[in-house]
Amino acid sequence: MIDREDMLALTRRMTVKRTSMTRIAGGYMDSDGCIDGTFNIAFLKLSPANREKNLQIAKKVPFAETNQNLQEYKFLQENMQNDSLWKLLMGMRACGLKNDALMETFYEIVGANYKSKGDYAVYVFHDRYDIPVKGTDHERQGESEKMYEYLICAICPVSGDYEPGDPECGFLFPAFMDESAALNYIDIYQADMNHPHIELLEMLGI
């Protein structure tokens, strides 16, 4: 069960002035799942307008209605072995999205599994959240030594010159639980619960 306050703690920081996003990478895909183009850039190198635009995309995932449009899933142990997608996500997280070979492998996996009626984009964000120390009255007392390092993936339809629409689905990995990273859990976002992208769950081995 996702704690709404945990998600709010993340989204409160997703503003141009407060963000600690380190990097954004993405792949533009055609309707057949083939890669049309990619990008990979330090988040702070974006213009303020593009930071705001991309933060709004990233924010859709943790800001979704918790335990409905955003649901928590546990990886099966057998799906965390060998060449699993879980291991790929752990590698992407560890390198802060800087390994282009890992990113291209991820886009290819999405392209092979995701069902889309048109062109779409796969955006991946990397962030490090310095978890604040709070007293018994829940007031913030300062910075802690605990760091929550995570990825947000948002899959969005695109139109025109790669102009993204609202995310159709995505995920937050690893899940944020008890003020730390729950490495064997993932939070899955579905914009339309009446027509969810089941292939996303199958791809992740959930």
PDB file of C-alpha atoms in Angstrom:
ATOM      1  CA  MET A   1       0.000   0.000   0.000  1.00  0.00           C
ATOM      2  CA  ILE A   2       1.438   3.354  -1.046  1.00  0.00           C
ATOM      3  CA  ASP A   3       1.592   6.080   1.578  1.00  0.00           C
ATOM      4  CA  ARG A   4       0.244   9.279   0.012  1.00  0.00           C
ATOM      5  CA  GLU A   5       2.524  11.420   2.173  1.00  0.00           C
ATOM      6  CA  ASP A   6       5.569   9.697   0.673  1.00  0.00           C
ATOM      7  CA  MET A   7       4.437  10.683  -2.823  1.00  0.00           C
ATOM      8  CA  LEU A   8       3.680  14.243  -1.738  1.00  0.00           C
ATOM      9  CA  ALA A   9       7.195  14.522  -0.301  1.00  0.00           C
ATOM     10  CA  LEU A  10       8.530  13.811  -3.791  1.00  0.00           C
ATOM     11  CA  THR A  11       6.162  16.020  -5.770  1.00  0.00           C
ATOM     12  CA  ARG A  12       6.649  19.043  -3.486  1.00  0.00           C
ATOM     13  CA  ARG A  13      10.239  19.174  -4.707  1.00  0.00           C
ATOM     14  CA  MET A  14       9.351  18.927  -8.382  1.00  0.00           C
ATOM     15  CA  THR A  15       9.537  22.630  -9.136  1.00  0.00           C
ATOM     16  CA  VAL A  16      12.177  24.459 -11.155  1.00  0.00           C
ATOM     17  CA  LYS A  17      13.592  26.075  -8.008  1.00  0.00           C
ATOM     18  CA  ARG A  18      13.543  23.040  -5.727  1.00  0.00           C
ATOM     19  CA  THR A  19      14.210  20.103  -8.026  1.00  0.00           C
ATOM     20  CA  SER A  20      17.152  17.780  -7.453  1.00  0.00           C
ATOM     21  CA  MET A  21      16.645  15.875 -10.716  1.00  0.00           C
ATOM     22  CA  THR A  22      20.051  14.979 -12.078  1.00  0.00           C
ATOM     23  CA  ARG A  23      19.278  13.695 -15.562  1.00  0.00           C
ATOM     24  CA  ILE A  24      16.623  13.003 -18.173  1.00  0.00           C
ATOM     25  CA  ALA A  25      16.918  10.522 -21.013  1.00  0.00           C
ATOM     26  CA  GLY A  26      14.408   9.478 -23.599  1.00  0.00           C
ATOM     27  CA  GLY A  27      13.636   7.484 -26.685  1.00  0.00           C
ATOM     28  CA  TYR A  28      11.188   8.483 -29.426  1.00  0.00           C
ATOM     29  CA  MET A  29       9.405   5.439 -30.782  1.00  0.00           C
ATOM     30  CA  ASP A  30       7.245   4.837 -33.827  1.00  0.00           C
ATOM     31  CA  SER A  31       3.984   2.889 -33.600  1.00  0.00           C
ATOM     32  CA  ASP A  32       5.838  -0.342 -34.408  1.00  0.00           C
ATOM     33  CA  GLY A  33       8.168   0.121 -31.428  1.00  0.00           C
ATOM     34  CA  CYS A  34      11.253   1.111 -33.422  1.00  0.00           C
ATOM     35  CA  ILE A  35      13.520   3.841 -32.071  1.00  0.00           C
ATOM     36  CA  ASP A  36      13.287   7.085 -34.086  1.00  0.00           C
ATOM     37  CA  GLY A  37      15.739   9.028 -31.917  1.00  0.00           C
ATOM     38  CA  THR A  38      17.122   9.399 -28.421  1.00  0.00           C
ATOM     39  CA  PHE A  39      18.457  12.066 -26.090  1.00  0.00           C
ATOM     40  CA  ASN A  40      20.325  12.073 -22.771  1.00  0.00           C
ATOM     41  CA  ILE A  41      21.105  15.291 -20.895  1.00  0.00           C
ATOM     42  CA  ALA A  42      21.858  16.650 -17.436  1.00  0.00           C
ATOM     43  CA  PHE A  43      18.595  18.093 -16.131  1.00  0.00           C
ATOM     44  CA  LEU A  44      20.107  21.422 -15.120  1.00  0.00           C
ATOM     45  CA  LYS A  45      21.348  21.981 -18.691  1.00  0.00           C
ATOM     46  CA  LEU A  46      17.740  22.330 -19.830  1.00  0.00           C
ATOM     47  CA  SER A  47      16.280  25.806 -20.133  1.00  0.00           C
ATOM     48  CA  PRO A  48      13.968  26.822 -17.257  1.00  0.00           C
ATOM     49  CA  ALA A  49      10.980  26.425 -19.588  1.00  0.00           C
ATOM     50  CA  ASN A  50      12.010  22.891 -20.575  1.00  0.00           C
ATOM     51  CA  ARG A  51      12.727  21.981 -16.956  1.00  0.00           C
ATOM     52  CA  GLU A  52       9.196  23.039 -16.046  1.00  0.00           C
ATOM     53  CA  LYS A  53       7.714  21.163 -19.004  1.00  0.00           C
ATOM     54  CA  ASN A  54       9.549  17.945 -18.170  1.00  0.00           C
ATOM     55  CA  LEU A  55       8.880  18.187 -14.438  1.00  0.00           C
ATOM     56  CA  GLN A  56       5.175  18.303 -15.231  1.00  0.00           C
ATOM     57  CA  ILE A  57       5.570  15.018 -17.121  1.00  0.00           C
ATOM     58  CA  ALA A  58       7.579  13.366 -14.325  1.00  0.00           C
ATOM     59  CA  LYS A  59       5.202  14.638 -11.651  1.00  0.00           C
ATOM     60  CA  LYS A  60       2.208  12.880 -13.237  1.00  0.00           C
ATOM     61  CA  VAL A  61       3.457   9.529 -11.947  1.00  0.00           C
ATOM     62  CA  PRO A  62       3.939  10.129  -8.176  1.00  0.00           C
ATOM     63  CA  PHE A  63       1.105  12.695  -8.135  1.00  0.00           C
ATOM     64  CA  ALA A  64      -1.440  10.200  -9.494  1.00  0.00           C
ATOM     65  CA  GLU A  65      -4.233   8.950  -7.252  1.00  0.00           C
ATOM     66  CA  THR A  66      -2.457   6.559  -4.928  1.00  0.00           C
ATOM     67  CA  ASN A  67      -3.543   2.919  -4.732  1.00  0.00           C
ATOM     68  CA  GLN A  68      -5.768   3.478  -7.760  1.00  0.00           C
ATOM     69  CA  ASN A  69      -3.963   4.998 -10.766  1.00  0.00           C
ATOM     70  CA  LEU A  70      -0.653   4.453  -8.940  1.00  0.00           C
ATOM     71  CA  GLN A  71      -0.301   0.991  -7.437  1.00  0.00           C
ATOM     72  CA  GLU A  72       2.480  -0.841  -5.661  1.00  0.00           C
ATOM     73  CA  TYR A  73       3.772  -4.187  -6.917  1.00  0.00           C
ATOM     74  CA  LYS A  74       6.396  -6.607  -5.645  1.00  0.00           C
ATOM     75  CA  PHE A  75       8.912  -8.271  -7.932  1.00  0.00           C
ATOM     76  CA  LEU A  76       8.949 -12.046  -7.782  1.00  0.00           C
ATOM     77  CA  GLN A  77      12.340 -13.372  -6.730  1.00  0.00           C
ATOM     78  CA  GLU A  78      12.754 -15.269  -9.999  1.00  0.00           C
ATOM     79  CA  ASN A  79      12.236 -12.001 -11.901  1.00  0.00           C
ATOM     80  CA  MET A  80      15.169 -10.353 -10.148  1.00  0.00           C
ATOM     81  CA  GLN A  81      17.806 -12.748 -11.478  1.00  0.00           C
ATOM     82  CA  ASN A  82      20.180 -13.000 -14.449  1.00  0.00           C
ATOM     83  CA  ASP A  83      19.251 -10.686 -17.346  1.00  0.00           C
ATOM     84  CA  SER A  84      15.975  -9.487 -15.845  1.00  0.00           C
ATOM     85  CA  LEU A  85      14.494  -6.057 -16.435  1.00  0.00           C
ATOM     86  CA  TRP A  86      14.858  -5.492 -12.688  1.00  0.00           C
ATOM     87  CA  LYS A  87      18.633  -5.823 -13.051  1.00  0.00           C
ATOM     88  CA  LEU A  88      18.573  -3.426 -16.002  1.00  0.00           C
ATOM     89  CA  LEU A  89      16.652  -0.861 -13.938  1.00  0.00           C
ATOM     90  CA  MET A  90      19.136  -1.254 -11.090  1.00  0.00           C
ATOM     91  CA  GLY A  91      21.968  -0.609 -13.547  1.00  0.00           C
ATOM     92  CA  MET A  92      20.229   2.467 -14.968  1.00  0.00           C
ATOM     93  CA  ARG A  93      19.723   3.769 -11.440  1.00  0.00           C
ATOM     94  CA  ALA A  94      23.322   3.086 -10.417  1.00  0.00           C
ATOM     95  CA  CYS A  95      24.784   4.977 -13.390  1.00  0.00           C
ATOM     96  CA  GLY A  96      22.303   7.827 -13.127  1.00  0.00           C
ATOM     97  CA  LEU A  97      21.153   7.170 -16.736  1.00  0.00           C
ATOM     98  CA  LYS A  98      24.620   7.998 -18.083  1.00  0.00           C
ATOM     99  CA  ASN A  99      25.138   4.630 -19.797  1.00  0.00           C
ATOM    100  CA  ASP A 100      23.658   5.013 -23.292  1.00  0.00           C
ATOM    101  CA  ALA A 101      23.916   1.276 -24.003  1.00  0.00           C
ATOM    102  CA  LEU A 102      21.712   0.469 -21.005  1.00  0.00           C
ATOM    103  CA  MET A 103      19.226   3.137 -22.022  1.00  0.00           C
ATOM    104  CA  GLU A 104      18.987   1.867 -25.600  1.00  0.00           C
ATOM    105  CA  THR A 105      18.447  -1.668 -24.310  1.00  0.00           C
ATOM    106  CA  PHE A 106      15.593  -0.355 -22.169  1.00  0.00           C
ATOM    107  CA  TYR A 107      13.955   1.460 -25.102  1.00  0.00           C
ATOM    108  CA  GLU A 108      14.243  -1.681 -27.221  1.00  0.00           C
ATOM    109  CA  ILE A 109      12.537  -3.759 -24.525  1.00  0.00           C
ATOM    110  CA  VAL A 110       9.724  -1.218 -24.243  1.00  0.00           C
ATOM    111  CA  GLY A 111       9.391  -1.104 -28.038  1.00  0.00           C
ATOM    112  CA  ALA A 112       9.119  -4.873 -28.256  1.00  0.00           C
ATOM    113  CA  ASN A 113       6.352  -5.041 -25.647  1.00  0.00           C
ATOM    114  CA  TYR A 114       4.402  -1.780 -25.555  1.00  0.00           C
ATOM    115  CA  LYS A 115       1.192  -1.572 -27.581  1.00  0.00           C
ATOM    116  CA  SER A 116       0.524   1.848 -29.087  1.00  0.00           C
ATOM    117  CA  LYS A 117      -1.757   3.156 -31.830  1.00  0.00           C
ATOM    118  CA  GLY A 118       0.688   5.906 -32.715  1.00  0.00           C
ATOM    119  CA  ASP A 119       4.154   7.316 -32.085  1.00  0.00           C
ATOM    120  CA  TYR A 120       5.202   7.709 -28.462  1.00  0.00           C
ATOM    121  CA  ALA A 121       8.084   8.707 -26.225  1.00  0.00           C
ATOM    122  CA  VAL A 122       9.730   6.915 -23.319  1.00  0.00           C
ATOM    123  CA  TYR A 123      11.041   9.451 -20.798  1.00  0.00           C
ATOM    124  CA  VAL A 124      13.238   8.403 -17.894  1.00  0.00           C
ATOM    125  CA  PHE A 125      14.186  10.727 -15.027  1.00  0.00           C
ATOM    126  CA  HIS A 126      16.836  10.201 -12.349  1.00  0.00           C
ATOM    127  CA  ASP A 127      16.646  11.915  -8.973  1.00  0.00           C
ATOM    128  CA  ARG A 128      18.310  11.798  -5.577  1.00  0.00           C
ATOM    129  CA  TYR A 129      16.134  12.807  -2.640  1.00  0.00           C
ATOM    130  CA  ASP A 130      17.966  13.829   0.536  1.00  0.00           C
ATOM    131  CA  ILE A 131      15.445  12.638   3.120  1.00  0.00           C
ATOM    132  CA  PRO A 132      14.959  15.274   5.839  1.00  0.00           C
ATOM    133  CA  VAL A 133      15.247  14.468   9.538  1.00  0.00           C
ATOM    134  CA  LYS A 134      11.969  15.033  11.363  1.00  0.00           C
ATOM    135  CA  GLY A 135      11.310  15.317  15.075  1.00  0.00           C
ATOM    136  CA  THR A 136       8.483  13.730  17.026  1.00  0.00           C
ATOM    137  CA  ASP A 137       6.285  16.694  16.051  1.00  0.00           C
ATOM    138  CA  HIS A 138       6.986  15.851  12.362  1.00  0.00           C
ATOM    139  CA  GLU A 139       8.687  19.210  11.820  1.00  0.00           C
ATOM    140  CA  ARG A 140      11.761  19.140   9.609  1.00  0.00           C
ATOM    141  CA  GLN A 141      14.998  19.412  11.597  1.00  0.00           C
ATOM    142  CA  GLY A 142      17.602  19.266   8.848  1.00  0.00           C
ATOM    143  CA  GLU A 143      19.230  17.109   6.189  1.00  0.00           C
ATOM    144  CA  SER A 144      19.835  13.444   6.942  1.00  0.00           C
ATOM    145  CA  GLU A 145      22.392  10.963   5.704  1.00  0.00           C
ATOM    146  CA  LYS A 146      19.621   8.933   4.044  1.00  0.00           C
ATOM    147  CA  MET A 147      19.312   9.297   0.299  1.00  0.00           C
ATOM    148  CA  TYR A 148      16.506   7.945  -1.862  1.00  0.00           C
ATOM    149  CA  GLU A 149      17.799   7.446  -5.398  1.00  0.00           C
ATOM    150  CA  TYR A 150      15.111   6.614  -7.914  1.00  0.00           C
ATOM    151  CA  LEU A 151      13.855   6.569 -11.491  1.00  0.00           C
ATOM    152  CA  ILE A 152      10.597   7.798 -12.955  1.00  0.00           C
ATOM    153  CA  CYS A 153       9.545   6.455 -16.328  1.00  0.00           C
ATOM    154  CA  ALA A 154       6.711   8.076 -18.276  1.00  0.00           C
ATOM    155  CA  ILE A 155       5.402   6.764 -21.592  1.00  0.00           C
ATOM    156  CA  CYS A 156       3.644   9.517 -23.536  1.00  0.00           C
ATOM    157  CA  PRO A 157       1.997   9.795 -26.946  1.00  0.00           C
ATOM    158  CA  VAL A 158       3.727  12.307 -29.207  1.00  0.00           C
ATOM    159  CA  SER A 159       2.508  14.459 -32.061  1.00  0.00           C
ATOM    160  CA  GLY A 160       4.091  16.824 -34.545  1.00  0.00           C
ATOM    161  CA  ASP A 161       7.743  17.505 -33.783  1.00  0.00           C
ATOM    162  CA  TYR A 162       7.982  15.003 -30.901  1.00  0.00           C
ATOM    163  CA  GLU A 163       5.571  17.042 -28.779  1.00  0.00           C
ATOM    164  CA  PRO A 164       4.570  14.880 -25.773  1.00  0.00           C
ATOM    165  CA  GLY A 165       1.063  14.506 -24.415  1.00  0.00           C
ATOM    166  CA  ASP A 166       0.169  13.385 -20.907  1.00  0.00           C
ATOM    167  CA  PRO A 167       1.705  10.050 -19.856  1.00  0.00           C
ATOM    168  CA  GLU A 168      -0.429   6.990 -20.572  1.00  0.00           C
ATOM    169  CA  CYS A 169       1.500   4.881 -18.098  1.00  0.00           C
ATOM    170  CA  GLY A 170       4.835   4.649 -16.331  1.00  0.00           C
ATOM    171  CA  PHE A 171       6.473   3.742 -13.061  1.00  0.00           C
ATOM    172  CA  LEU A 172       8.520   4.860 -10.097  1.00  0.00           C
ATOM    173  CA  PHE A 173      11.429   2.556  -9.199  1.00  0.00           C
ATOM    174  CA  PRO A 174      12.288   1.554  -6.582  1.00  0.00           C
ATOM    175  CA  ALA A 175       9.215   2.200  -4.477  1.00  0.00           C
ATOM    176  CA  PHE A 176       9.589   4.711  -1.629  1.00  0.00           C
ATOM    177  CA  MET A 177       8.676   2.922   1.594  1.00  0.00           C
ATOM    178  CA  ASP A 178       9.398   3.754   5.238  1.00  0.00           C
ATOM    179  CA  GLU A 179      11.608   6.656   4.103  1.00  0.00           C
ATOM    180  CA  SER A 180      13.905   4.411   2.096  1.00  0.00           C
ATOM    181  CA  ALA A 181      14.176   2.585  -1.211  1.00  0.00           C
ATOM    182  CA  ALA A 182      12.261  -0.703  -1.335  1.00  0.00           C
ATOM    183  CA  LEU A 183      14.366  -2.335  -4.037  1.00  0.00           C
ATOM    184  CA  ASN A 184      12.033  -5.266  -4.655  1.00  0.00           C
ATOM    185  CA  TYR A 185       8.956  -3.042  -5.131  1.00  0.00           C
ATOM    186  CA  ILE A 186       7.831  -0.770  -7.957  1.00  0.00           C
ATOM    187  CA  ASP A 187       4.945   1.708  -8.237  1.00  0.00           C
ATOM    188  CA  ILE A 188       3.091   1.390 -11.554  1.00  0.00           C
ATOM    189  CA  TYR A 189       1.100   4.281 -13.055  1.00  0.00           C
ATOM    190  CA  GLN A 190      -1.853   3.800 -15.395  1.00  0.00           C
ATOM    191  CA  ALA A 191      -3.724   6.886 -16.617  1.00  0.00           C
ATOM    192  CA  ASP A 192      -6.832   4.916 -17.614  1.00  0.00           C
ATOM    193  CA  MET A 193      -7.674   2.100 -15.218  1.00  0.00           C
ATOM    194  CA  ASN A 194     -10.475   0.961 -17.542  1.00  0.00           C
ATOM    195  CA  HIS A 195      -7.912   0.311 -20.282  1.00  0.00           C
ATOM    196  CA  PRO A 196      -4.604  -0.329 -18.489  1.00  0.00           C
ATOM    197  CA  HIS A 197      -1.438  -1.234 -20.335  1.00  0.00           C
ATOM    198  CA  ILE A 198      -1.172  -4.803 -19.032  1.00  0.00           C
ATOM    199  CA  GLU A 199       1.903  -5.342 -21.200  1.00  0.00           C
ATOM    200  CA  LEU A 200       3.804  -2.968 -18.874  1.00  0.00           C
ATOM    201  CA  LEU A 201       3.222  -5.353 -15.959  1.00  0.00           C
ATOM    202  CA  GLU A 202       4.162  -8.345 -18.081  1.00  0.00           C
ATOM    203  CA  MET A 203       7.314  -6.617 -19.312  1.00  0.00           C
ATOM    204  CA  LEU A 204       8.398  -5.864 -15.743  1.00  0.00           C
ATOM    205  CA  GLY A 205       7.685  -9.424 -14.621  1.00  0.00           C
ATOM    206  CA  ILE A 206       4.994  -8.410 -12.119  1.00  0.00           C
TER     207      ILE A 206
END
